[in-house]
CSV table of C-alpha atoms and ligand atoms in Angstrom, one decimal:
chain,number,residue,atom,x,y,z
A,1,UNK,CA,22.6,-2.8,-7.9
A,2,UNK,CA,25.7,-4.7,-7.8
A,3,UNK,CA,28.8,-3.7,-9.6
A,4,UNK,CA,28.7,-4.2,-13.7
A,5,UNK,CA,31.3,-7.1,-15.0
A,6,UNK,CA,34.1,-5.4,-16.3
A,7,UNK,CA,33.7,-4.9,-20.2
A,8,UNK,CA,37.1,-7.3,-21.2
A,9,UNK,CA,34.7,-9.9,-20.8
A,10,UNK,CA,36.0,-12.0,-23.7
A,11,UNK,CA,39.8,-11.3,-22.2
A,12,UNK,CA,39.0,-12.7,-19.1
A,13,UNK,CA,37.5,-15.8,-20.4
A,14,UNK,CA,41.0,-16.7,-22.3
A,15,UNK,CA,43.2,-15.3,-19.3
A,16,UNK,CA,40.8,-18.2,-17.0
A,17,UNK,CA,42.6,-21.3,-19.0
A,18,UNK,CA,40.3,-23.2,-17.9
A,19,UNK,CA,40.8,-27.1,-18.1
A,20,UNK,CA,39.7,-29.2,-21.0
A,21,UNK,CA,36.2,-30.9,-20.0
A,22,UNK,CA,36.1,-34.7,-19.2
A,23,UNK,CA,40.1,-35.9,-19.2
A,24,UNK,CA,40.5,-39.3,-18.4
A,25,UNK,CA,41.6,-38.9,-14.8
A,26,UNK,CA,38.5,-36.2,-14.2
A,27,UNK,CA,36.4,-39.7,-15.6
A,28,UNK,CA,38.0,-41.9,-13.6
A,29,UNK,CA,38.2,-39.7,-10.5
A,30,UNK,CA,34.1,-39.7,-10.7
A,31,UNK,CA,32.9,-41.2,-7.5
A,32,UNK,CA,31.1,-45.1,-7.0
A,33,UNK,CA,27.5,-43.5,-5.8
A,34,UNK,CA,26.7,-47.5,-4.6
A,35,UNK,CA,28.8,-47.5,-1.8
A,36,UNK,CA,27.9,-44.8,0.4
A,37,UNK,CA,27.5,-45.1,4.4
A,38,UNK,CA,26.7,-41.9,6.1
A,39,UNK,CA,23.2,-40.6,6.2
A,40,UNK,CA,22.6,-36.9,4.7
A,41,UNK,CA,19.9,-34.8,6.0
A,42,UNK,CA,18.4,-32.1,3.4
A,43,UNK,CA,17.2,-29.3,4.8
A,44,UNK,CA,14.7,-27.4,1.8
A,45,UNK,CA,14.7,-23.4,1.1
A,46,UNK,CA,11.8,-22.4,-0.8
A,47,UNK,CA,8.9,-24.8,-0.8
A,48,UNK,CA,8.1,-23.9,-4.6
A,49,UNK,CA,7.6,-26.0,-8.0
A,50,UNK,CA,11.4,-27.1,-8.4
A,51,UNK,CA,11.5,-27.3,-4.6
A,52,UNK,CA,8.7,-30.6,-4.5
A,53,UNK,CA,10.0,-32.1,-7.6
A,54,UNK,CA,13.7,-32.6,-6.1
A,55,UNK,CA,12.4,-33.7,-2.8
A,56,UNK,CA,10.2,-35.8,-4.1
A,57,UNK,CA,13.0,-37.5,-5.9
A,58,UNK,CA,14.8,-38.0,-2.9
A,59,UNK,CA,12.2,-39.5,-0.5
A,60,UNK,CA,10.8,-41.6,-3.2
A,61,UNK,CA,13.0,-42.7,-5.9
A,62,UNK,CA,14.0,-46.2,-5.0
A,63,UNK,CA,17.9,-46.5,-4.9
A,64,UNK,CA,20.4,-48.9,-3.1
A,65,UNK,CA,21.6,-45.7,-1.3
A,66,UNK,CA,18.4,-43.8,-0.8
A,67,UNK,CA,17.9,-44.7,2.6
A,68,UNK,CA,20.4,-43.2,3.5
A,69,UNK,CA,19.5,-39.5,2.6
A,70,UNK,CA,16.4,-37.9,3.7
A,71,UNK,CA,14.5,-34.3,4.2
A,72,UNK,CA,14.4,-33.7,7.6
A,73,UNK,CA,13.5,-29.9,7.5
A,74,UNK,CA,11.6,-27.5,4.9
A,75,UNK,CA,11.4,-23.9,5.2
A,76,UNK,CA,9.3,-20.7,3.7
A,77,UNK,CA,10.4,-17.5,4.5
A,78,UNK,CA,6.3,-16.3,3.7
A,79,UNK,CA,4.4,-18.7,5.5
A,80,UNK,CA,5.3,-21.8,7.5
A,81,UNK,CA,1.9,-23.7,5.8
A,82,UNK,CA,3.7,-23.1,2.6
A,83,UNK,CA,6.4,-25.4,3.9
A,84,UNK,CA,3.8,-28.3,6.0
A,85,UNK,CA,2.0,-28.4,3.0
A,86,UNK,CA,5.2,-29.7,0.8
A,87,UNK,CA,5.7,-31.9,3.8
A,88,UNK,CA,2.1,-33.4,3.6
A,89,UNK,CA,2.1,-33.7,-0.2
A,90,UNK,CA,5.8,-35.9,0.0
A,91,UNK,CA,3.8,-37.8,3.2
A,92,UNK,CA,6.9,-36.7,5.1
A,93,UNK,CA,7.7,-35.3,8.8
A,94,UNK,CA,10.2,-32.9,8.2
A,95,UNK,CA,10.4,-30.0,10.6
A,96,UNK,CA,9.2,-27.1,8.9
A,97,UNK,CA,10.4,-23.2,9.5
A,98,UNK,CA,8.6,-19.7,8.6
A,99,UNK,CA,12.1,-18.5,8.2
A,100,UNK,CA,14.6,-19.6,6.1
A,101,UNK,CA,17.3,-18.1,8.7
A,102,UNK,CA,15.4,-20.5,11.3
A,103,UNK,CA,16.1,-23.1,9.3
A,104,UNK,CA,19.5,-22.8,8.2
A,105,UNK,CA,20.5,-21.6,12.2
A,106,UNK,CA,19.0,-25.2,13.5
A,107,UNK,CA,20.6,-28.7,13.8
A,108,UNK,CA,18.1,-29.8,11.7
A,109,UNK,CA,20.0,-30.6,8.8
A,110,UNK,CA,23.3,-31.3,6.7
A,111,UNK,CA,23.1,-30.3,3.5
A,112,UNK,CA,20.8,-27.6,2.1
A,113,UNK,CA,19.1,-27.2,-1.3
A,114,UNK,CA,18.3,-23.7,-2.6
A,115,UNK,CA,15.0,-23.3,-4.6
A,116,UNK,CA,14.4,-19.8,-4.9
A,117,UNK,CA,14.0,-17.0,-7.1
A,118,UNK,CA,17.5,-16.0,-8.5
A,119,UNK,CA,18.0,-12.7,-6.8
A,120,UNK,CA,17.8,-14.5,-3.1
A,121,UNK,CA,20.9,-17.1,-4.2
A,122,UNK,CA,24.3,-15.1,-2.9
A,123,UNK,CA,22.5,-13.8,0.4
A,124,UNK,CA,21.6,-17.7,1.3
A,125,UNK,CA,24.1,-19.3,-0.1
A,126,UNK,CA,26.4,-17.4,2.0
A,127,UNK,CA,24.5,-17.8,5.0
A,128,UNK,CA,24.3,-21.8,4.9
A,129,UNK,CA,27.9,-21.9,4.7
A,130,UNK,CA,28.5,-19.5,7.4
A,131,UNK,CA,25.8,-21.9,9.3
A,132,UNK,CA,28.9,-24.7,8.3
A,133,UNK,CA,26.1,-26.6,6.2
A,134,UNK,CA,26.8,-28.3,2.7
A,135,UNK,CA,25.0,-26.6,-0.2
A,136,UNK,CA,23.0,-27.4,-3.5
A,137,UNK,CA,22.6,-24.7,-4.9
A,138,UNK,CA,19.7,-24.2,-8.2
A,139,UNK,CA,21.2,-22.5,-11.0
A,140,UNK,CA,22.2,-20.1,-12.0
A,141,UNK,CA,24.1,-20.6,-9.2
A,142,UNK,CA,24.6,-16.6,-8.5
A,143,UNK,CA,23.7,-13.6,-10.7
A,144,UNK,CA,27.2,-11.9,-11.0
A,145,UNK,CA,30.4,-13.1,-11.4
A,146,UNK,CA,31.5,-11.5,-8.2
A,147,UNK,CA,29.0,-13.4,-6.0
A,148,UNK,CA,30.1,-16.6,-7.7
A,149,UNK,CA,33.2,-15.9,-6.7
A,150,UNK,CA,32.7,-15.2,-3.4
A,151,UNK,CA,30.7,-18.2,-2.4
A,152,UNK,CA,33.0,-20.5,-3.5
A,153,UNK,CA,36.1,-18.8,-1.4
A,154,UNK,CA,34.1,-18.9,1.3
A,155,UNK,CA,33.2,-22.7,0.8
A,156,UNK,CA,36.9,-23.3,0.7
A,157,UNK,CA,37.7,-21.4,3.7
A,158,UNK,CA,34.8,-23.0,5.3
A,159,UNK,CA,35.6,-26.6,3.8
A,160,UNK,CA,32.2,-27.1,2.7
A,161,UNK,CA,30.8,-28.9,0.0
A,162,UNK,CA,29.1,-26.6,-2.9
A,163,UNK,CA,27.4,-27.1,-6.4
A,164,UNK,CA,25.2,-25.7,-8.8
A,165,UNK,CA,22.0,-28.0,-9.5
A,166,UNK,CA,23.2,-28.8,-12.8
A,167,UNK,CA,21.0,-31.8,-13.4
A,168,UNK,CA,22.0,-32.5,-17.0
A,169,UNK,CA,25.6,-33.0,-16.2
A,170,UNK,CA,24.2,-35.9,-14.5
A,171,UNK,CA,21.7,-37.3,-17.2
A,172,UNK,CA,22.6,-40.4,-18.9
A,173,UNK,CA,21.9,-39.3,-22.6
A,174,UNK,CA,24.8,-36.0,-21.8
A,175,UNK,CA,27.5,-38.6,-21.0
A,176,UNK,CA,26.8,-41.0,-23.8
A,177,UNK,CA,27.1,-37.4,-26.0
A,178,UNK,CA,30.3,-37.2,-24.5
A,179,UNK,CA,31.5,-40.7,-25.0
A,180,UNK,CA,30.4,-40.2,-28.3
A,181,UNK,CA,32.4,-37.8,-29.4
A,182,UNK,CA,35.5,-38.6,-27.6
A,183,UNK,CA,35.9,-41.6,-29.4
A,184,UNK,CA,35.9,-40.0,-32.6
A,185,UNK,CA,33.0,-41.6,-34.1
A,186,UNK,CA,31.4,-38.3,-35.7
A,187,UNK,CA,34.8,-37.6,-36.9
A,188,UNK,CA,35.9,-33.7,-35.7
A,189,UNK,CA,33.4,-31.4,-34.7
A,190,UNK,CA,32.5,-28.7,-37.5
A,191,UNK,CA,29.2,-27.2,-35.9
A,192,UNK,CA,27.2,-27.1,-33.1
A,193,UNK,CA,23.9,-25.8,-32.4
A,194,UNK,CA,22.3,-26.3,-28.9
A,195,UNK,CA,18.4,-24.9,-27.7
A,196,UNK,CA,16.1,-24.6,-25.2
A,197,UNK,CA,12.8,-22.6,-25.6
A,198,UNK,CA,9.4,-22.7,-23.6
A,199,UNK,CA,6.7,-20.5,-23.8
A,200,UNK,CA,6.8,-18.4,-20.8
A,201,UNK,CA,3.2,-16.4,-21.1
A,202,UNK,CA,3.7,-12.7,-20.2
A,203,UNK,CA,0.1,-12.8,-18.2
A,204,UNK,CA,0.8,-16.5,-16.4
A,205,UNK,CA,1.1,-15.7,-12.2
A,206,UNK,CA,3.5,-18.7,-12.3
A,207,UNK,CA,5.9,-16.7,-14.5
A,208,UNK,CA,6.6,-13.3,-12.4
A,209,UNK,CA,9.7,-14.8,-11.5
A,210,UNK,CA,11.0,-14.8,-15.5
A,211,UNK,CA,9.3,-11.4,-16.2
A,212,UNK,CA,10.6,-9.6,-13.1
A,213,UNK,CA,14.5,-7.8,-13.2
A,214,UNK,CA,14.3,-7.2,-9.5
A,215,UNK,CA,13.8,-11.4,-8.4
A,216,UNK,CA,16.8,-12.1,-11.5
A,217,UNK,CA,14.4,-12.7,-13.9
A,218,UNK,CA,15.2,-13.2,-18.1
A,219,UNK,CA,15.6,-16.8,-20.0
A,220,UNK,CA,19.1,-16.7,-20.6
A,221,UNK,CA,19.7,-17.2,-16.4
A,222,UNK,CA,16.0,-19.6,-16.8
A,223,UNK,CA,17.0,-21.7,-19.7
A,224,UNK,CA,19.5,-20.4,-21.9
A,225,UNK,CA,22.0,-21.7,-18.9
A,226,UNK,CA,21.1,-25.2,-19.8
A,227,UNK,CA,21.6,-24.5,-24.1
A,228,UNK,CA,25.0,-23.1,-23.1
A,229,UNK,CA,26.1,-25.7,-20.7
A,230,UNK,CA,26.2,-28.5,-23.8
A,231,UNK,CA,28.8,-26.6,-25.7
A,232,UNK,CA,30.3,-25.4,-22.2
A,233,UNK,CA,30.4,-28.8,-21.1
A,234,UNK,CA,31.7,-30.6,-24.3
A,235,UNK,CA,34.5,-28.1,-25.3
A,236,UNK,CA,35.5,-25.7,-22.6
A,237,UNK,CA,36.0,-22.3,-22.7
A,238,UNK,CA,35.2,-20.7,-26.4
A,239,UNK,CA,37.7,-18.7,-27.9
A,240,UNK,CA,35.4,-15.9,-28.1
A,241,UNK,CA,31.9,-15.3,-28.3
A,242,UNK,CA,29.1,-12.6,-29.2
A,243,UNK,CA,25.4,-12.3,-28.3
A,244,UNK,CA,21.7,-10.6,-29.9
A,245,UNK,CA,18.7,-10.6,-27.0
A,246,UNK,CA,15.5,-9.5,-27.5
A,247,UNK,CA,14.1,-7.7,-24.7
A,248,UNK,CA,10.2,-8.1,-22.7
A,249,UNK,CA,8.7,-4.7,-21.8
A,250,UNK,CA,10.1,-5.3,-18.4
A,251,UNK,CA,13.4,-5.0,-19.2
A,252,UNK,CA,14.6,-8.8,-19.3
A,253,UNK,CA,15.9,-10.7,-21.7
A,254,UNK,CA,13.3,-13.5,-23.5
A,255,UNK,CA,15.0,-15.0,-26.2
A,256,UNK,CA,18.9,-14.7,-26.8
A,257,UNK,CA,21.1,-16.5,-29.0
A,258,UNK,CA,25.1,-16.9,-28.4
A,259,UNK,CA,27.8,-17.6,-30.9
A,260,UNK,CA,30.7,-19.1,-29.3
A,261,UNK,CA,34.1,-19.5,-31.3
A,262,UNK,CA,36.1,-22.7,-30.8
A,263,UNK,CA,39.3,-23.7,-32.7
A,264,UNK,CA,37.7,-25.2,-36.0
A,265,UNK,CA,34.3,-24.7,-35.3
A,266,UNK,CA,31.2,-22.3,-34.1
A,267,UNK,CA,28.7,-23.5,-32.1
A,268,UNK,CA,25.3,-21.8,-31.4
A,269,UNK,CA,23.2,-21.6,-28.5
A,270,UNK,CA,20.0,-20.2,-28.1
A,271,UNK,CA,17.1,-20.0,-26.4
A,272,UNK,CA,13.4,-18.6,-26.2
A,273,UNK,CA,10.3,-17.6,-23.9
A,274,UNK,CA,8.1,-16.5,-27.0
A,275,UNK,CA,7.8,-19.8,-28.3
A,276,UNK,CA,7.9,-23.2,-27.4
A,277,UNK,CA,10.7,-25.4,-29.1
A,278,UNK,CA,9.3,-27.9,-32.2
A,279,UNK,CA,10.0,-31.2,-31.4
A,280,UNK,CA,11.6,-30.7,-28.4
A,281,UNK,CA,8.6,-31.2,-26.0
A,282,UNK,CA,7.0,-34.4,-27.6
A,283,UNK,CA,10.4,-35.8,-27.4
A,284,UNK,CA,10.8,-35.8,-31.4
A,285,UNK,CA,14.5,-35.9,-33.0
A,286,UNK,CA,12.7,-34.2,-35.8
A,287,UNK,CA,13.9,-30.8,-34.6
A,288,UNK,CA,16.5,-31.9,-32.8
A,289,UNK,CA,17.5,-30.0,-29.6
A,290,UNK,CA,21.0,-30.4,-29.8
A,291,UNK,CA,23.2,-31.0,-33.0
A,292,UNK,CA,26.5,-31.7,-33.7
A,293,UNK,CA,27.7,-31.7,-36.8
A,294,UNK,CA,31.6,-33.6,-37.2
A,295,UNK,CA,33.3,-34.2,-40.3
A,296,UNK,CA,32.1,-38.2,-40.0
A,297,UNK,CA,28.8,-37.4,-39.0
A,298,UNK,CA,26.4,-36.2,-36.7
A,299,UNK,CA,24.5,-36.6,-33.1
A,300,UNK,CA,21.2,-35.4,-32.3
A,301,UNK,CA,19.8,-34.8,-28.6
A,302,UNK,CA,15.8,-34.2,-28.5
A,303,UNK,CA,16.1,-32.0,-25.1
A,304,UNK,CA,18.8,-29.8,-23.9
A,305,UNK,CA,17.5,-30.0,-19.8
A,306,UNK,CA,16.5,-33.2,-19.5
A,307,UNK,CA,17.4,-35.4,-22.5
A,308,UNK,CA,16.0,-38.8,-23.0
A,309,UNK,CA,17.0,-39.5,-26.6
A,310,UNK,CA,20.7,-39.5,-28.6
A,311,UNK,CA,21.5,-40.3,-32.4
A,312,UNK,CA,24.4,-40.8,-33.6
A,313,UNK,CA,24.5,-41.4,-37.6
A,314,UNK,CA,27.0,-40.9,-40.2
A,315,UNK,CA,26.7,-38.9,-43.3
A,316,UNK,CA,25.8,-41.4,-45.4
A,317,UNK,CA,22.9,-42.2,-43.1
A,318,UNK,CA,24.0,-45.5,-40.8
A,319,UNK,CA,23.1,-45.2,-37.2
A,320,UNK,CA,25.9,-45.6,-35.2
A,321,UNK,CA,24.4,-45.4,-32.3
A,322,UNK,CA,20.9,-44.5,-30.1
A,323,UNK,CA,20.3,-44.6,-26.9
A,324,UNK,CA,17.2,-44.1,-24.6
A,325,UNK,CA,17.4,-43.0,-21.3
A,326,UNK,CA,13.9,-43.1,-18.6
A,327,UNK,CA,14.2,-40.7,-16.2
A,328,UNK,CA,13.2,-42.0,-13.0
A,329,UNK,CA,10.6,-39.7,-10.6
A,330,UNK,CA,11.4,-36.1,-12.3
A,331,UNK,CA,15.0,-36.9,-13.0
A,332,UNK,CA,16.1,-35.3,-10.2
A,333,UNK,CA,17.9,-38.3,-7.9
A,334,UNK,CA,21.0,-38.9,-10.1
A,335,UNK,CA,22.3,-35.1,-9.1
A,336,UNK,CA,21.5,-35.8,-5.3
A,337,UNK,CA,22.9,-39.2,-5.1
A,338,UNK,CA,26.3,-37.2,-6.4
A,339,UNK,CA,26.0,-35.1,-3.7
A,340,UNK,CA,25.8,-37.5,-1.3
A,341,UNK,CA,28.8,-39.9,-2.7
A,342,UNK,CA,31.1,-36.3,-2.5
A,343,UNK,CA,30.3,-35.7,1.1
A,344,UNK,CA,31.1,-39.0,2.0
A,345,UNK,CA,34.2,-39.1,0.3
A,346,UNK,CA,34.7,-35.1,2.3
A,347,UNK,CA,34.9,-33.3,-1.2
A,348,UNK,CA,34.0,-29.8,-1.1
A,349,UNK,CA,34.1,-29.9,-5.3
A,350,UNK,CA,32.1,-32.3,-7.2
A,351,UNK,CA,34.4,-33.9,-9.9
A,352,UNK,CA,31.6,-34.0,-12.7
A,353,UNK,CA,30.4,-30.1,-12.1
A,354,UNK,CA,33.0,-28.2,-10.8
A,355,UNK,CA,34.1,-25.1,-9.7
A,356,UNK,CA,35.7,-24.3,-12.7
A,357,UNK,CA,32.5,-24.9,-14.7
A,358,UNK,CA,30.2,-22.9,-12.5
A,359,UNK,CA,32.7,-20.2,-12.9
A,360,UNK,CA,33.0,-20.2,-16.6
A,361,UNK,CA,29.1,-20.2,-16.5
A,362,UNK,CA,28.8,-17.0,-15.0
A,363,UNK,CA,30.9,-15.5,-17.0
A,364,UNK,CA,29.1,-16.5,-19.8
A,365,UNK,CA,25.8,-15.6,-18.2
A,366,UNK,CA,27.0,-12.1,-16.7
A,367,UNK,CA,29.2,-11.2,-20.3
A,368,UNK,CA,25.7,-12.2,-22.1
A,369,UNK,CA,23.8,-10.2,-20.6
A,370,UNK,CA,26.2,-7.1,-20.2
A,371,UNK,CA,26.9,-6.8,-24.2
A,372,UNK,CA,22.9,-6.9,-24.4
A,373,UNK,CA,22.8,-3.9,-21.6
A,374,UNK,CA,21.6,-6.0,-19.0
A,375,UNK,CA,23.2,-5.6,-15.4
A,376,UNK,CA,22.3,-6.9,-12.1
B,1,NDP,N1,16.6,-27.5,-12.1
B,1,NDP,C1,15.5,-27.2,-12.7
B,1,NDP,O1,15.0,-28.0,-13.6
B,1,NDP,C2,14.7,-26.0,-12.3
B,1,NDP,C3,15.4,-25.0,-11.6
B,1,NDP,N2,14.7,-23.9,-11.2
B,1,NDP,C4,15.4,-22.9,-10.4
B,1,NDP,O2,14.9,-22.9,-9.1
B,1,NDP,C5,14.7,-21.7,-8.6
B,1,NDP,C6,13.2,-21.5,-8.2
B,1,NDP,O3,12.3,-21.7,-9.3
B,1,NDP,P1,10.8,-22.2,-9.1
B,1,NDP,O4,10.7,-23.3,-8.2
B,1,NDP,O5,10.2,-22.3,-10.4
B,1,NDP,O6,10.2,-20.9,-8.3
B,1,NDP,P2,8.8,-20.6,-7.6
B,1,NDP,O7,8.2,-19.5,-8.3
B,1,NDP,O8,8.0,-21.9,-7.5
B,1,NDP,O9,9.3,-20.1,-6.2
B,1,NDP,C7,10.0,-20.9,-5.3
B,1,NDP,C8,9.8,-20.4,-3.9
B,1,NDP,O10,10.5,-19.1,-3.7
B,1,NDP,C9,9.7,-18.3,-2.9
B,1,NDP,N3,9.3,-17.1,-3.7
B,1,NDP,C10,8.5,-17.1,-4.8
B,1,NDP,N4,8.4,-15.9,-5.3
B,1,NDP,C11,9.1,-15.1,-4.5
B,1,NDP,C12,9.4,-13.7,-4.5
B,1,NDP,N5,8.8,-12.8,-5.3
B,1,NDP,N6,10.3,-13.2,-3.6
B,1,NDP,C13,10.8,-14.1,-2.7
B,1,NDP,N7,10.6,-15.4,-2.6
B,1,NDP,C14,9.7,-15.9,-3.5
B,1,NDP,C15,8.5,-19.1,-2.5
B,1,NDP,O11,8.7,-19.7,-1.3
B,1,NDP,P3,8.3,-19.1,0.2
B,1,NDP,O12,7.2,-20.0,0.6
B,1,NDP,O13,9.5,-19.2,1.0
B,1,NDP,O14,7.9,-17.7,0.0
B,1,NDP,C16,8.4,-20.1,-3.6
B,1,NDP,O15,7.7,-21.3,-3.2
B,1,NDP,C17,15.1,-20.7,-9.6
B,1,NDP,O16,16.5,-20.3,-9.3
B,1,NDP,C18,15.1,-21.5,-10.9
B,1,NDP,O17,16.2,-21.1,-11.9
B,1,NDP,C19,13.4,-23.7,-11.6
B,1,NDP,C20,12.7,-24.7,-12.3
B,1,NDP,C21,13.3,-25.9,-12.8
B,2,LIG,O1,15.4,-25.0,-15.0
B,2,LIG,C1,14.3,-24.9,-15.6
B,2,LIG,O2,13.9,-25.9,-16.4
B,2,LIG,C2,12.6,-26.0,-16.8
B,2,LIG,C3,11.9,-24.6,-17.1
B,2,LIG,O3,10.6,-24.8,-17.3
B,2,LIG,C4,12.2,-23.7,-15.9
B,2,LIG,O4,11.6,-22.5,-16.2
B,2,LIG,C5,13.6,-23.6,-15.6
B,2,LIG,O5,13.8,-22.9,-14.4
């Protein structure tokens, strides 16, 4: 068990100071992904369901740069056909490991993509940078504050690039949210409320990983990461905030909601594994997964992981604006192609998810699920 996060949770979040999100030079220091050079090799941990759908994306989502990344090694720490098998299904000839150790102690690759179960993150994570390789790392990134903190020293010590998988930082429809509200269109925020919910079946095999404390189980860390990155994201640090989970019978959270004080405003984000979210799955703006209320007017979002729908309308009912984005594959090439256009450029920090954000993140996660009596 690792230590508890101290109790002046909300203290600690104020005493951060973190930055404002998305200044102007933060936008303009965001990198040109067209022109990169170098070629990255991905080396795979975990040959698992988020596992194939990233990989896939990067051997066989057409872009300029694409040909110059590819996954060169997969490992499985159970069973080595585990690992040939996600080779066979891309059509790829990757060298594949029965250890993840074996894989992240060979030369057979540059950068390394984490798609495990939550409790395995710190342990790997530290040992891919003590191996000197680049790492992707699948949220949540660690399960305490304290191992967040200590992977990223050591990635600064060890000059290595790090990120959380944060895919929807990348998604088109979460910049144009962005855009939108910088320039002032919905007038000032008064309200937010942000949510993702999927029906996580207590007797599904496929879900032991949610249902389980010991693997970091519990939606807040599953899904509730992605309904508290939009208000994260958009507004920084909240002034304060408070938290209500309801518990499974194994002793994890499955549905939580968060209310997070800003100056001016609340904003609300919740999440569930009891039910799955109206609307949100058939892509509706009917039940909109995220909406912001401002004193113009408002924008809705139909999905809080991966968006493919924004309106923005005033009050008196105009559209100001919609947009449509089409994910391309499973979405999934946007956040690699980032990672390729910062190791190029030799950053260690990606300008669009940083540090910062993966730190405030974990506070968030870990001060959540303390006030609910949840510790890992
Ligand atoms: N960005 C996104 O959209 C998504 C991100 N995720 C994140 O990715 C990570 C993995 O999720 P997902 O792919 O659904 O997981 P899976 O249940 O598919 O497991 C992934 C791999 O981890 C190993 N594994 C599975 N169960 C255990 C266990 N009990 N103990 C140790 N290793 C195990 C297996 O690999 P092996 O062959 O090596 O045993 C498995 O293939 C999580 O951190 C999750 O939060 C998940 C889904 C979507
Ligand atoms: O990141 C995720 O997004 C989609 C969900 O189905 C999954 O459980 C989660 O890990």
């Amino acid at each position: 068990m690792q230590p508890p996060v101290p109790s002046t949770f909300r203290t600690r979040l104020l005493d951060l100071n973190f930055i404002p999100r998305f200044t102007s030079s933060q936008r303009s220091s965001q990198l040109n992904q067209k022109n990169t050079t170098m070629t990255l090799r991905w080396g795979i941990l975990g040959p698992g369901r988020i596992s194939y759908k990233f990989a896939h994306d990067l051997v066989h989502v057409e872009r300029a740069q694409r040909a110059s990344q590819s996954v060169t090694a997969i490992a499985s720490n159970s069973n080595i056909a585990n690992a040939t098998s996600l080779a066979q299904k891309l059509g790829i000839d990757a060298t594949c490991f029965g250890t993840y150790d074996a894989l992240i102690e060979s030369d057979s690759c540059d950068v390394v993509y984490v798609g495990t179960p939550n409790n395995t993150h710190f342990d790997l994570a530290c040992k891919v940078l003590h191996a000197g390789k680049h790492l992707l790392m699948e949220k949540p990134f660690a399960l305490t504050v304290e191992e967040t903190d200590k992977i990223l020293e050591l990635a600064a010590e060890k000059k290595l690039f790090v990120m959380e998988a944060m895919w929807t930082k990348f998604n088109p429809v979460f910049t144009k949210c962005r855009e939108l509200l910088e320039s002032g269109v919905i007038g000032s925020v008064t309200r937010v409320r942000s949510d993702l919910s999927y029906l996580f079946p207590r007797d599904d095999p496929g879900m032991v990983r949610i249902y389980d404390p010991a693997l970091g189980g519990g939606v807040l860390l599953d899904i509730g990461i992605y309904a508290l990155t939009w208000p994260l994201a958009l507004f920084g640090a909240p002034v304060s905030s408070t938290s209500k989970c309801v518990k499974a019978d194994t002793g994890v959270d499955i549905a939580d909601s968060v209310l997070l004080e800003y100056p001016g405003f609340v904003a609300y984000a919740t999440c569930s594994g009891l039910t799955n979210q109206v609307g949100t799955n058939t892509g509706t703006l009917t039940n909109p997964a995220i909406f912001i209320e401002g004193t113009l007017g408002y924008v809705s979002v139909n999905q809080a992981d991966q968006p493919t729908k924004l309106v923005a309308t005033t009050w008196e009912g105009t559209i100001i604006e919609e947009f449509t984005y089409e994910p391309k594959g499973f979405g999934m090439s946007l956040e690699a192609d980032h990672v390729l256009a910062c190791v190029e450029a030799s950053k260690i920090e990606s300008p669009v998810h940083t540090w910062d954000d993966t730190k405030l993140m974990s506070r968030m996660l870990a001060g959540t699920l303390e006030e609910n009596g949840i510790l890992f």
